[in-house]
Coordinates of C-alpha atoms in Angstrom, one line a residue:
M1 CA 112.6 44.4 -106.9
T2 CA 114.1 45.7 -103.7
V3 CA 117.5 46.2 -102.7
D4 CA 117.4 43.7 -100.4
T5 CA 115.5 41.1 -102.5
L6 CA 119.1 39.0 -102.3
V7 CA 120.0 39.4 -98.8
N8 CA 119.6 36.0 -97.9
G9 CA 122.6 32.9 -97.7
I10 CA 125.7 33.7 -97.9
I11 CA 124.6 37.5 -98.9
K12 CA 124.4 39.7 -95.5
R13 CA 124.5 43.0 -97.0
M14 CA 124.1 44.6 -100.6
N15 CA 124.7 47.9 -102.0
A16 CA 122.8 47.7 -105.2
I17 CA 120.2 47.9 -107.4
S18 CA 118.9 44.7 -108.1
E19 CA 117.0 43.3 -110.4
K20 CA 116.6 39.6 -111.4
L21 CA 117.2 37.9 -114.8
D22 CA 116.3 34.0 -114.5
G23 CA 115.5 31.8 -112.0
Q24 CA 119.4 31.4 -111.1
S25 CA 121.2 34.5 -111.8
Y26 CA 120.9 38.7 -111.4
K27 CA 121.8 41.5 -112.6
L28 CA 123.4 44.5 -110.5
T29 CA 123.0 48.0 -110.8
A30 CA 125.2 50.3 -109.0
Q31 CA 124.1 53.2 -107.0
D32 CA 124.6 56.9 -106.4
T33 CA 128.6 55.2 -104.8
G34 CA 129.6 53.7 -108.7
T35 CA 130.3 50.3 -106.5
I36 CA 128.6 47.2 -105.9
E37 CA 129.0 45.9 -103.3
L38 CA 127.8 42.8 -101.2
E39 CA 128.9 41.4 -98.0
M40 CA 129.1 37.8 -97.3
A41 CA 129.0 35.3 -95.0
Q42 CA 133.1 33.6 -94.7
G43 CA 133.6 30.9 -96.8
P44 CA 136.0 30.3 -99.7
S45 CA 136.8 32.9 -101.5
F46 CA 138.0 32.9 -105.7
V47 CA 138.8 35.5 -108.2
L48 CA 140.0 35.0 -111.8
D49 CA 142.3 37.5 -114.4
D50 CA 143.6 36.5 -117.5
S51 CA 146.4 38.7 -117.1
N52 CA 146.1 41.8 -118.0
G53 CA 143.6 41.3 -121.4
N54 CA 146.4 38.5 -122.8
K55 CA 144.1 35.7 -122.1
D56 CA 146.5 33.4 -120.3
W57 CA 143.8 32.7 -117.4
Y58 CA 145.6 32.0 -113.6
V59 CA 143.3 31.6 -110.0
L60 CA 143.2 33.5 -106.7
P61 CA 141.9 32.1 -103.8
M62 CA 141.7 34.5 -101.5
D63 CA 143.1 32.7 -97.9
A64 CA 145.1 33.5 -94.5
E65 CA 148.4 35.5 -96.6
H66 CA 146.4 37.2 -98.8
Q67 CA 142.3 38.7 -97.0
T68 CA 142.2 41.0 -100.5
V69 CA 142.3 39.3 -103.3
A70 CA 141.5 41.5 -107.1
G71 CA 141.1 40.1 -110.7
K72 CA 138.9 40.8 -113.6
G73 CA 135.7 39.0 -115.5
Y74 CA 135.2 35.8 -112.3
A75 CA 135.4 36.2 -108.9
W76 CA 133.7 33.3 -106.3
V77 CA 132.5 33.6 -102.6
L78 CA 131.6 29.4 -100.9
P79 CA 129.8 28.7 -98.1
A80 CA 132.1 27.4 -95.2
D81 CA 130.1 24.2 -95.6
P82 CA 130.7 21.8 -98.0
D83 CA 127.6 20.2 -97.6
S84 CA 125.5 23.8 -96.2
A85 CA 122.0 24.4 -97.3
N86 CA 123.6 27.5 -99.2
G87 CA 124.4 27.9 -102.6
S88 CA 127.5 29.5 -103.6
W89 CA 128.0 32.5 -105.9
L90 CA 129.5 33.6 -109.3
I91 CA 130.2 37.5 -110.0
K92 CA 130.7 38.4 -113.3
S93 CA 131.6 41.8 -114.3
D94 CA 133.6 43.8 -116.8
G95 CA 135.5 45.5 -114.2
E96 CA 137.7 44.7 -111.7
I97 CA 136.4 42.7 -108.9
A98 CA 137.8 42.7 -105.8
I99 CA 137.3 40.8 -101.7
T100 CA 137.7 41.0 -99.1
R101 CA 138.3 39.7 -95.9
T102 CA 136.6 41.7 -92.3
E103 CA 137.2 39.3 -89.2
E104 CA 133.6 38.5 -89.6
S105 CA 132.4 38.7 -93.5
V106 CA 134.0 38.4 -97.1
V107 CA 133.7 41.6 -99.1
V108 CA 133.0 41.8 -102.8
R109 CA 133.2 45.3 -104.4
V110 CA 132.9 45.7 -107.9
H111 CA 134.2 47.9 -110.1
A112 CA 131.2 48.3 -112.9
E113 CA 128.4 49.7 -113.7
S114 CA 127.0 46.8 -113.1
C115 CA 127.1 43.0 -112.5
E116 CA 125.4 39.5 -112.9
L117 CA 125.4 37.9 -110.1
V118 CA 124.5 33.0 -110.8
A119 CA 123.8 31.0 -107.7
Y120 CA 124.5 27.8 -107.5
E121 CA 124.4 25.4 -105.5
S122 CA 127.0 24.6 -101.6
R123 CA 130.2 23.3 -104.3
P124 CA 129.4 24.6 -107.7
Q125 CA 129.2 21.5 -109.5
A126 CA 130.4 24.1 -113.0
D127 CA 134.0 25.3 -113.2
T128 CA 135.8 28.2 -112.9
F129 CA 133.8 30.4 -115.8
G130 CA 130.4 29.0 -114.7
N131 CA 130.5 26.1 -117.0
R132 CA 127.8 23.9 -115.6
F133 CA 128.0 19.6 -115.4
R134 CA 125.0 17.5 -114.9
L135 CA 125.6 13.5 -114.2
E136 CA 122.3 12.0 -113.9
F137 CA 122.6 8.1 -113.9
G138 CA 123.3 6.7 -111.0
H139 CA 125.0 8.2 -107.8
G140 CA 125.2 10.5 -110.3
E141 CA 124.4 13.2 -107.7
Q142 CA 127.2 11.6 -104.8
L143 CA 129.9 11.3 -107.0
G144 CA 129.2 15.2 -108.4
H145 CA 128.8 16.7 -105.3
T146 CA 133.2 15.4 -104.5
L147 CA 133.6 16.1 -107.9
A148 CA 133.4 19.6 -107.2
S149 CA 133.4 19.4 -103.5
L150 CA 137.0 18.5 -104.1
Y151 CA 138.4 20.9 -107.1
W152 CA 136.7 23.3 -104.8
G153 CA 137.8 22.6 -101.4
T154 CA 141.7 21.4 -102.5
M155 CA 142.5 21.5 -106.7
L156 CA 141.8 25.3 -107.1
P157 CA 143.6 26.6 -103.4
S158 CA 146.7 24.5 -104.6
V159 CA 147.1 26.7 -107.6
I160 CA 148.9 30.1 -105.9
E161 CA 151.2 31.1 -108.4
R162 CA 149.9 35.3 -108.2
T163 CA 149.4 34.7 -103.9
R164 CA 152.3 33.4 -102.0
A165 CA 154.2 32.0 -105.0
S166 CA 153.6 35.8 -106.4
Q167 CA 157.3 37.0 -104.9
Y168 CA 158.7 33.5 -105.0
P169 CA 161.7 33.0 -107.6
D170 CA 159.7 30.4 -109.4
S171 CA 156.2 31.2 -109.3
E172 CA 154.4 30.2 -112.8
G173 CA 153.2 26.9 -112.6
Y174 CA 153.6 26.4 -108.5
V175 CA 150.8 24.1 -107.2
L176 CA 151.5 22.7 -104.1
S177 CA 150.7 19.9 -103.4
T178 CA 149.2 20.1 -99.5
L179 CA 147.8 23.0 -98.9
H180 CA 149.1 21.8 -94.7
S181 CA 151.9 24.1 -93.9
K182 CA 154.7 21.3 -93.2
Y183 CA 155.3 20.3 -96.5
S184 CA 154.6 24.0 -98.8
G185 CA 157.3 23.2 -102.2
T186 CA 155.9 21.7 -105.3
Y187 CA 157.0 18.9 -106.5
P188 CA 157.3 18.4 -110.1
D189 CA 158.7 14.6 -110.4
V190 CA 155.7 12.4 -109.3
D191 CA 153.2 15.0 -108.4
H192 CA 153.2 16.9 -111.6
E193 CA 151.2 13.9 -113.1
F194 CA 148.6 14.0 -110.8
Q195 CA 148.0 17.4 -111.1
I196 CA 147.9 17.5 -114.3
K197 CA 145.7 14.4 -115.5
G198 CA 143.1 16.1 -113.0
R199 CA 142.9 19.3 -114.5
M200 CA 142.9 18.0 -117.7
S201 CA 139.9 16.3 -116.9
W202 CA 138.7 19.1 -116.2
G203 CA 138.0 20.6 -119.5
N204 CA 138.5 24.4 -119.3
N205 CA 141.0 27.4 -120.2
L206 CA 141.8 28.3 -116.8
D207 CA 143.1 24.0 -115.9
Y208 CA 144.1 23.9 -119.3
D209 CA 146.5 27.1 -118.9
V210 CA 147.6 26.1 -115.4
V211 CA 148.8 22.5 -116.7
R212 CA 150.7 24.3 -119.7
R213 CA 152.3 26.8 -116.4
M214 CA 153.1 23.8 -114.8
M215 CA 154.6 21.5 -117.8
E216 CA 156.7 25.0 -118.7
L217 CA 157.6 24.9 -115.0
Q218 CA 159.7 22.1 -115.9
F219 CA 160.8 22.1 -119.2
R220 CA 162.7 25.0 -117.4
M221 CA 164.0 23.8 -114.3
M222 CA 165.1 20.3 -116.3
R223 CA 166.9 23.5 -118.9
E224 CA 168.7 24.6 -115.6
D225 CA 169.4 20.9 -114.3
P226 CA 173.5 22.0 -113.1
E227 CA 174.7 18.9 -114.6
G228 CA 173.1 19.1 -117.4
L229 CA 171.4 15.8 -117.2
W230 CA 167.7 17.6 -118.1
R231 CA 166.6 15.7 -114.6
N232 CA 163.3 17.2 -113.2
P233 CA 163.4 18.7 -109.1
C234 CA 162.3 16.4 -107.0
A235 CA 161.4 19.9 -105.4
I236 CA 161.7 23.0 -105.9
Q237 CA 161.1 25.4 -102.7
P238 CA 159.4 28.7 -101.6
D239 CA 163.9 30.0 -101.6
G240 CA 164.3 28.0 -105.0
D241 CA 166.2 25.9 -103.9
R242 CA 165.8 22.8 -106.1
E243 CA 166.7 19.2 -105.0
Y244 CA 167.9 17.8 -108.4
H245 CA 169.5 14.3 -106.4
V246 CA 167.6 13.0 -103.0
R247 CA 169.1 10.0 -101.8
R248 CA 167.5 8.0 -98.8
S249 CA 168.5 5.1 -96.8
S250 CA 166.8 1.4 -95.2
M251 CA 165.5 2.2 -92.2
D252 CA 168.1 -0.5 -91.4
G253 CA 170.8 2.0 -92.9
R254 CA 172.3 -1.7 -95.3
E255 CA 170.3 -0.3 -98.9
N256 CA 170.4 3.3 -100.4
A257 CA 168.5 4.9 -103.9
I258 CA 168.0 7.8 -105.4
M259 CA 164.4 9.5 -105.3
F260 CA 162.6 9.4 -108.5
L261 CA 165.8 9.5 -110.8
I262 CA 163.7 9.3 -113.9
T263 CA 160.0 9.1 -112.7
G264 CA 159.2 13.2 -114.0
N265 CA 161.0 13.1 -116.9
V266 CA 158.5 9.6 -117.5
E267 CA 155.1 11.3 -117.3
I268 CA 156.3 15.1 -119.0
L269 CA 155.8 13.0 -122.1
E270 CA 153.1 12.1 -121.2
S271 CA 151.2 15.2 -119.6
A272 CA 152.1 17.1 -123.0
W273 CA 151.0 13.9 -125.2
L274 CA 147.6 14.8 -123.5
Y275 CA 147.9 18.6 -123.8
T276 CA 149.1 18.0 -126.7
A277 CA 145.5 15.7 -128.0
A278 CA 143.3 18.0 -126.2
T279 CA 144.6 21.8 -127.7
K280 CA 145.3 20.3 -130.3
D281 CA 148.7 22.7 -130.5
L282 CA 151.5 21.6 -132.6
D283 CA 153.2 25.3 -132.6
W284 CA 153.1 25.0 -129.0
L285 CA 154.7 21.7 -129.4
R286 CA 157.5 22.1 -131.4
Q287 CA 158.6 25.6 -128.6
H288 CA 159.4 22.3 -126.7
I289 CA 160.2 19.9 -128.6
A290 CA 163.3 19.6 -128.3
E291 CA 162.6 20.6 -124.4
L292 CA 160.9 16.4 -124.5
E293 CA 163.9 14.9 -126.2
G294 CA 166.5 16.0 -123.4
A295 CA 164.0 14.3 -120.6
A296 CA 163.8 11.7 -122.7
S297 CA 167.6 11.8 -122.8
C298 CA 168.3 11.7 -119.5
I299 CA 165.3 8.3 -119.5
E300 CA 167.8 6.4 -121.7
D301 CA 170.7 7.2 -120.5
Q302 CA 170.0 4.8 -117.4
M303 CA 169.2 1.8 -120.4
D304 CA 171.7 -1.1 -120.1
R305 CA 171.9 -2.7 -124.8
F306 CA 169.0 -5.6 -123.1
G307 CA 166.8 -2.9 -122.2
R308 CA 166.4 -2.9 -118.8
L309 CA 165.7 1.3 -116.9
W310 CA 167.7 1.3 -113.7
S311 CA 165.3 3.5 -112.7
D312 CA 165.5 3.4 -108.8
V313 CA 162.7 4.6 -107.5
Y314 CA 159.5 5.5 -109.1
Y315 CA 156.9 6.8 -107.3
E316 CA 157.2 5.7 -103.9
D317 CA 159.1 7.8 -101.3
Q318 CA 159.6 5.3 -98.5
V319 CA 160.6 1.8 -100.1
I320 CA 164.3 1.8 -101.4
K321 CA 164.8 0.0 -104.6
D322 CA 168.8 0.4 -106.2
G323 CA 167.3 -1.1 -109.9
R324 CA 165.1 -1.8 -111.9
E325 CA 161.5 -1.5 -111.6
T326 CA 159.0 -3.4 -113.9
F327 CA 156.6 -0.5 -113.8
A328 CA 159.5 2.0 -114.3
T329 CA 159.6 0.6 -117.1
A330 CA 156.3 -0.6 -118.7
L331 CA 155.6 3.5 -118.0
A332 CA 159.0 3.9 -119.8
A333 CA 157.9 2.3 -122.7
H334 CA 154.5 3.8 -122.5
S335 CA 156.2 7.7 -123.0
F336 CA 158.1 6.8 -125.4
N337 CA 155.4 5.3 -127.9
L338 CA 153.5 8.7 -127.1
L339 CA 157.0 10.8 -127.7
A340 CA 156.6 9.0 -130.9
E341 CA 152.7 10.7 -131.9
L342 CA 154.0 13.8 -130.5
E343 CA 157.3 13.0 -133.0
K344 CA 154.6 12.7 -135.9
Q345 CA 152.4 15.3 -135.2
L346 CA 155.6 17.7 -136.3
G347 CA 156.7 15.5 -139.0
R348 CA 159.3 14.7 -137.6
E349 CA 159.8 10.5 -139.2
E350 CA 163.2 9.7 -137.8
R351 CA 162.4 11.4 -134.3
E352 CA 159.9 8.9 -134.4
K353 CA 161.3 5.8 -135.1
H354 CA 163.2 6.4 -133.1
Y355 CA 161.6 6.0 -130.0
K356 CA 159.5 3.9 -131.0
E357 CA 162.2 1.6 -130.9
V358 CA 163.5 3.1 -127.4
A359 CA 159.7 1.9 -126.7
A360 CA 159.7 -1.8 -128.4
L361 CA 163.0 -2.0 -126.4
L362 CA 161.7 -1.2 -122.8
G363 CA 158.7 -3.7 -123.6
S364 CA 160.5 -6.7 -125.1
S365 CA 161.9 -7.1 -122.0
L366 CA 159.6 -6.7 -119.4
A367 CA 158.3 -10.5 -120.8
K368 CA 161.1 -12.4 -120.4
P369 CA 162.5 -14.3 -118.1
L370 CA 164.6 -13.8 -115.0
P371 CA 167.7 -12.2 -115.0
M372 CA 167.7 -10.8 -118.4
G373 CA 163.7 -9.7 -117.4
Y374 CA 161.5 -9.1 -115.0
W375 CA 159.2 -12.5 -115.1
D376 CA 159.0 -15.0 -112.5
E377 CA 158.8 -18.4 -114.5
T378 CA 158.3 -20.1 -110.6
N379 CA 155.1 -17.7 -109.2
S380 CA 154.3 -16.5 -113.4
R381 CA 154.0 -12.9 -111.7
F382 CA 156.4 -9.6 -112.4
V383 CA 158.8 -9.3 -109.4
D384 CA 158.7 -5.1 -108.4
W385 CA 162.1 -4.6 -109.1
V386 CA 166.3 -6.2 -109.7
D387 CA 168.8 -4.0 -107.4
R388 CA 171.9 -4.5 -108.3
N389 CA 173.2 -7.2 -106.8
G390 CA 170.5 -8.8 -108.7
D391 CA 168.5 -9.8 -106.3
S392 CA 165.1 -9.4 -107.1
H393 CA 162.2 -8.3 -104.8
D394 CA 158.4 -10.2 -104.7
H395 CA 155.7 -8.7 -102.7
I396 CA 153.3 -9.1 -105.5
H397 CA 153.3 -5.5 -106.6
L398 CA 149.9 -4.6 -107.9
L399 CA 151.8 -2.2 -111.2
A400 CA 153.9 -3.9 -111.9
N401 CA 152.3 -6.8 -112.8
I402 CA 148.6 -5.2 -114.6
L403 CA 150.7 -2.5 -116.5
P404 CA 152.7 -4.9 -118.9
V405 CA 149.5 -6.5 -120.0
L406 CA 147.7 -2.8 -120.1
F407 CA 150.7 -1.3 -121.7
G408 CA 150.2 -4.7 -124.9
Y409 CA 153.3 -6.4 -123.3
T410 CA 152.5 -9.8 -122.2
S411 CA 151.9 -12.7 -123.8
K412 CA 148.5 -14.3 -123.4
E413 CA 149.8 -17.2 -121.4
Q414 CA 151.5 -13.9 -118.8
E415 CA 148.7 -12.2 -119.9
E416 CA 146.0 -15.4 -117.9
S417 CA 148.4 -15.9 -115.5
V418 CA 148.2 -12.3 -114.4
M419 CA 144.4 -11.5 -114.1
A420 CA 144.7 -14.6 -112.2
L421 CA 146.2 -13.3 -109.8
V422 CA 144.2 -9.8 -109.4
N423 CA 141.3 -12.2 -109.3
E424 CA 143.0 -13.5 -106.2
H425 CA 143.7 -11.0 -104.2
L426 CA 141.0 -8.8 -105.2
S427 CA 139.8 -7.5 -101.5
Q428 CA 143.5 -6.6 -100.4
F429 CA 144.2 -5.1 -103.5
Q430 CA 141.1 -3.3 -103.2
R431 CA 141.2 -2.9 -99.8
F432 CA 140.8 1.0 -100.8
P433 CA 142.0 2.1 -103.1
T434 CA 144.8 1.0 -104.4
F435 CA 146.7 -1.0 -102.0
L436 CA 150.4 -0.9 -103.2
A437 CA 151.1 -5.3 -103.2
A438 CA 149.3 -8.0 -102.0
H439 CA 151.8 -8.5 -98.7
I440 CA 153.0 -5.1 -97.6
D441 CA 153.1 -6.3 -94.1
Q442 CA 156.6 -9.0 -95.9
Y443 CA 158.6 -5.6 -97.0
T444 CA 161.5 -5.4 -94.1
D445 CA 163.4 -3.0 -93.2
S446 CA 166.4 -2.7 -95.9
E447 CA 163.4 -2.4 -98.3
I448 CA 161.2 0.5 -96.0
G449 CA 162.9 3.7 -96.3
D450 CA 164.1 5.2 -92.7
G451 CA 161.1 8.1 -92.7
G452 CA 159.2 4.8 -92.5
P453 CA 156.4 2.7 -94.4
Y454 CA 153.3 4.9 -95.6
D455 CA 154.0 4.2 -98.4
L456 CA 153.1 0.6 -97.7
C457 CA 149.3 1.4 -97.9
A458 CA 146.8 2.7 -100.2
A459 CA 147.2 6.0 -102.4
G460 CA 146.1 8.1 -105.0
R461 CA 149.1 7.7 -107.9
Y462 CA 148.6 3.4 -107.8
W463 CA 144.3 3.9 -108.1
C464 CA 145.0 6.1 -110.9
W465 CA 146.9 3.5 -112.9
D466 CA 144.7 0.4 -111.3
A467 CA 141.3 3.0 -112.9
A468 CA 142.6 2.7 -116.3
F469 CA 143.3 -1.5 -116.2
W470 CA 139.7 -1.7 -115.3
T471 CA 138.6 1.0 -118.3
W472 CA 141.0 -1.3 -120.8
K473 CA 138.5 -4.6 -119.1
K474 CA 135.8 -2.5 -119.3
N475 CA 134.6 -3.3 -116.4
G476 CA 132.5 -0.2 -115.0
N477 CA 130.9 -2.0 -111.9
M478 CA 134.6 -2.3 -110.5
L479 CA 135.4 1.8 -111.0
L480 CA 132.0 2.4 -109.9
E481 CA 133.3 1.1 -106.6
Q482 CA 135.6 2.7 -106.3
L483 CA 135.1 6.6 -106.7
K484 CA 131.5 5.2 -104.6
R485 CA 134.7 4.2 -101.7
V486 CA 136.4 7.4 -101.9
S487 CA 133.5 9.6 -102.1
E488 CA 132.1 7.9 -99.0
Q489 CA 135.6 8.2 -97.1
A490 CA 136.0 12.1 -98.4
A491 CA 132.3 13.0 -97.7
K492 CA 133.5 11.1 -93.9
E493 CA 136.4 13.9 -93.7
G494 CA 134.5 16.9 -94.8
Y495 CA 136.1 17.0 -99.2
I496 CA 139.4 17.0 -96.9
M497 CA 141.7 14.2 -98.0
G498 CA 145.2 12.9 -97.0
E499 CA 148.0 11.6 -98.3
R500 CA 148.1 8.0 -97.9
Y501 CA 145.3 5.4 -96.5
D502 CA 146.2 1.7 -94.7
M503 CA 143.0 1.8 -93.3
N504 CA 143.9 0.9 -90.0
Y505 CA 145.7 -2.0 -91.2
V506 CA 149.5 -3.3 -90.5
Y507 CA 152.1 -0.8 -90.2
Y508 CA 149.5 1.9 -88.5
I509 CA 146.5 0.8 -86.5
D510 CA 145.0 3.4 -84.7
D511 CA 141.7 4.0 -85.6
K512 CA 143.0 6.3 -87.9
D513 CA 142.4 5.6 -92.0
W514 CA 145.5 8.1 -93.4
H515 CA 148.8 9.3 -93.2
G516 CA 151.8 11.5 -94.2
A517 CA 150.3 14.9 -95.7
A518 CA 147.1 16.6 -94.5
H519 CA 145.1 17.8 -97.2
Y520 CA 146.7 15.9 -99.8
Y521 CA 146.0 16.8 -103.2
E522 CA 146.4 13.2 -104.9
Y523 CA 143.2 11.5 -103.9
P524 CA 141.1 14.7 -105.0
C525 CA 143.2 14.5 -108.8
V526 CA 142.9 11.4 -109.6
Y527 CA 139.1 11.0 -108.6
S528 CA 138.5 14.2 -111.2
W529 CA 140.5 12.3 -113.2
V530 CA 138.6 8.6 -112.9
L531 CA 135.6 9.9 -113.4
I532 CA 136.1 12.0 -116.1
H533 CA 139.0 10.4 -118.0
E534 CA 137.7 5.7 -117.1
Y535 CA 134.1 6.3 -116.1
L536 CA 132.7 9.1 -118.0
G537 CA 134.8 8.3 -120.8
I538 CA 135.8 11.7 -121.8
R539 CA 139.4 11.4 -124.1
Q540 CA 141.9 13.4 -125.0
T541 CA 142.1 12.2 -128.6
F542 CA 144.5 13.2 -132.3
A543 CA 141.8 11.3 -134.3
A544 CA 139.1 13.9 -133.6
D545 CA 138.1 16.7 -131.1
L546 CA 137.4 14.4 -128.3
Q547 CA 137.3 10.6 -127.8
I548 CA 133.9 9.2 -125.9
A549 CA 133.7 6.1 -124.9
P550 CA 131.5 5.8 -121.9
R551 CA 131.9 3.4 -119.1
L552 CA 129.2 4.3 -116.8
V553 CA 126.8 0.9 -115.6
E554 CA 123.5 2.5 -115.6
T555 CA 121.6 4.1 -118.0
G556 CA 121.5 8.0 -117.0
K557 CA 122.4 11.8 -118.9
V558 CA 126.4 14.4 -119.0
V559 CA 126.0 16.7 -119.1
L560 CA 129.4 18.2 -119.8
E561 CA 129.0 22.4 -120.4
Q562 CA 133.0 23.9 -120.5
S563 CA 134.6 25.2 -122.9
E564 CA 136.3 22.4 -124.1
Y565 CA 133.9 19.7 -123.7
Q566 CA 130.6 21.4 -125.0
L567 CA 128.9 18.0 -124.8
S568 CA 125.6 16.3 -123.9
Y569 CA 125.4 12.3 -124.1
E570 CA 122.5 9.8 -123.5
Y571 CA 122.8 6.5 -122.6
E572 CA 119.8 4.0 -122.9
E573 CA 119.3 0.0 -122.9
K574 CA 119.6 -0.3 -127.1
A575 CA 120.5 3.5 -127.7
F576 CA 123.3 5.8 -127.2
R577 CA 122.8 9.4 -128.1
L578 CA 125.4 12.4 -128.6
T579 CA 125.2 16.0 -128.6
N580 CA 127.6 18.7 -129.5
L581 CA 126.7 21.5 -127.0
G582 CA 128.8 24.3 -129.3
T583 CA 128.2 25.8 -131.8
E584 CA 131.4 24.6 -133.9
E585 CA 131.0 21.8 -136.3
R586 CA 132.9 18.9 -135.0
T587 CA 134.9 15.5 -134.5
F588 CA 134.0 12.4 -131.8
E589 CA 135.6 8.9 -131.4
V590 CA 133.4 7.0 -129.9
D591 CA 133.2 3.9 -128.6
L592 CA 130.9 2.4 -127.3
S593 CA 132.2 -0.8 -126.3
A594 CA 131.6 -1.2 -122.7
V595 CA 128.4 -0.1 -122.8
H596 CA 127.3 -1.6 -125.8
P597 CA 129.1 -4.8 -125.4
N598 CA 127.8 -7.6 -127.7
G599 CA 127.6 -4.7 -130.1
S600 CA 130.4 -4.5 -132.7
E601 CA 128.6 -2.3 -135.8
W602 CA 126.0 0.5 -135.0
K603 CA 123.0 2.7 -136.9
F604 CA 124.7 5.8 -136.8
T605 CA 121.9 8.3 -137.6
S606 CA 121.8 13.1 -137.2
E607 CA 120.1 15.4 -140.2
G608 CA 118.4 13.0 -141.4
V609 CA 121.5 11.2 -142.7
E610 CA 121.6 7.3 -141.4
R611 CA 124.5 4.9 -142.7
V612 CA 125.9 2.7 -140.1
V613 CA 129.5 2.5 -138.2
T614 CA 131.6 -0.2 -136.5
S615 CA 133.4 1.0 -132.3
G616 CA 136.0 3.6 -132.1
A617 CA 134.3 4.8 -135.4
V618 CA 135.1 9.2 -136.0
V619 CA 131.6 11.2 -136.7
T620 CA 131.3 14.7 -137.6
L621 CA 128.4 16.3 -135.7
A622 CA 128.0 20.0 -136.6
G623 CA 127.0 22.4 -133.7
G624 CA 124.0 22.0 -132.0
A625 CA 122.8 18.9 -133.4
T626 CA 122.7 15.3 -132.1
G627 CA 124.1 11.6 -133.7
T628 CA 122.8 8.9 -132.3
W629 CA 123.5 5.2 -132.1
V630 CA 121.6 2.0 -132.5
P631 CA 123.0 -0.8 -132.2
V632 CA 123.0 -3.8 -135.4
A633 CA 121.2 -6.9 -134.5

C-alpha cells in the first residue's frame, strides 16, 4: 500500500508506510526518520495520558493557549465541523504522541516504530479509548450524534487539569463550567453534581478518573474550610481564591440570602454513591467516609428540631430565598438515604441508622401542612420556600412539587394533587426541558436577584430531576420528546449550548433562545445522563454490576462497548435480549416493567437454562453470553 493512500479527508500529508488492517483501521510504520508524522486539517484535538503508567487517566485538550499537547496511548483529531462529511481519526501507540497546531494544520508525531490509525465519524460515537456505541432504534442516529457532539465539543474540552490549570494552585479535578473566558473558575457547588452525572454516564476509566478527582477536590476544600464548617466552596478561581460564603441581594435591595449554603454538601453524597456503586471501590469509600460525614454535618447544622432545613438558595443563582426550600429538603433527604447505604456497605451500622433517621425526619417535614411543613392545604400543592419571616412563596415550582413525590414522602392524595398540577401546567414546564415554574412572570423584585432574572426559565439542572420523575412514571415518550427537543436545539447552535434557555419568553424577548454563560457545561452533561441513565436505562446499583431498566418507546438495539458497560440489548415486542460483551461473568439487575408494562413475570433463558424471574431480579451472564426474557402470559 502506498504512502499516499490515506491522504484524503482531514489528512493532508503522511510520513509513514500504511497497511490496511480492516475497513476502519490501518497500521502505520515509521520510515527512515523513525517518527511517524501526520499533517491534518485543524479541528478539535486531544491526547490521553495515564500519569506515568499509573493507570490514572487524564485528557489533554488542545486550546488556544496550548498549541502542543503530548501524551501516551491515545490521540484524536476531529474535523472542525461536527456535521462534516469527513471523519475523525484515533491514533493508538505505545510511544509518545504529540500534536502541534501550526498556522493552517495540526501535526501529529508518534515516537514509535508503529501505531494504529482508526477512522470514526466526524464526532466519534465512542469514548476516548475508541470503544463504540450504537443506538439502533427510532431517532437513535440523531440522539447518538448529539451525544457525541456534546461530549467531544464541550465535556472533554472542559477538563483542563493538565493544560490551562496545570500551574493553578488547585489543578487536580479542575473542570471548567464554561469554555467562555468570562467565567474561568471551577464551581463545586451546583455544577459538580451535573458535571459528575454526565461523566458517570459515559462508563469508562477516563471519565471515572475525572469524577474521582473532582470529588477529591471537594473533599480537600471542605477539610480546609477556614471556618471549620465543612462547607463546599461556590467557586475556586485560577489564582486559588475560594468563595465559601457568597451573599446576594434582591433587585429592590430588600432581601438578601446565602448562595448554595448546603447545595454542594448534598450533591457530594449522591456523587460518592454513584461512583462507589459503579466501581465497587470500597477502599476508596473507606478512605473518604469521614469527609462525607463532614459534608453531612454541614447540612445537619441547618436543620431545626422539627426536621425543617433552613437551606437558603439551593440551585438558583438569582432567586433570593432566605429560608427553607421544599426541593432542597427533598434532595437532602434523598442524599442522606444514599449516605446511609454507603455506611451499610462498610458495615457501619450505627452511622447507617443515624442517617436513615435524619432522612426520615427531613422527609416527614415535607408533607406536613404549613407552617410546620411545606404543603399548602388551600391550593393542594407544595410551596416553593418559606422565608425567615414565616411568609411562604409559591409560583408553582416544578421541583418543589415533583421531588417529594419522586422520593416517596407524600400521601396518595398529595401525589394525585401534584400529578394534576403537573398535567395542568405541562406545556409551560416543557416549553423547553425544563422550565423552573408555571408562573415565572409573577416573581417580584424582592425575589429576583440583583444580577437579573436569568434563572427564571429552563436549565439542565431542573431537567435532570424532571427526567428522573418521568423515568419513575415509566413515561418513555416524555423522555424521548425532551431528548429530541434538546438535540434539535443543540444542532441549531452547532452543538455549543448556552446556560439558561428562556426561549424568547417573559424576561428576555429579544429573538434569542438563551442567556447567561456561553459554551456551558450543563445541557451537554445532563443530556448524556438523561439519554443513557434514564432513557437507555443503564444505571449504577449495589445489587449487581449494573442495572438495566430501559424506557425505550420503540423496538431496537443498543450497543455500549465502553469498558464499564460492555453490553448490548435488543428490545422486541415480545422479547428482550441482553448480551454481556465482556469476557468476565457479570451480574445484571434487570427491570423491564416500562418496556413490557403488562408483564409481571418473565421466562428467562441463558445458555440452555430456563427459569421464571420477576421484575428487578438479578441474573448472571457469563462472558459473551446472552440472556432472553419473554413475558409470561
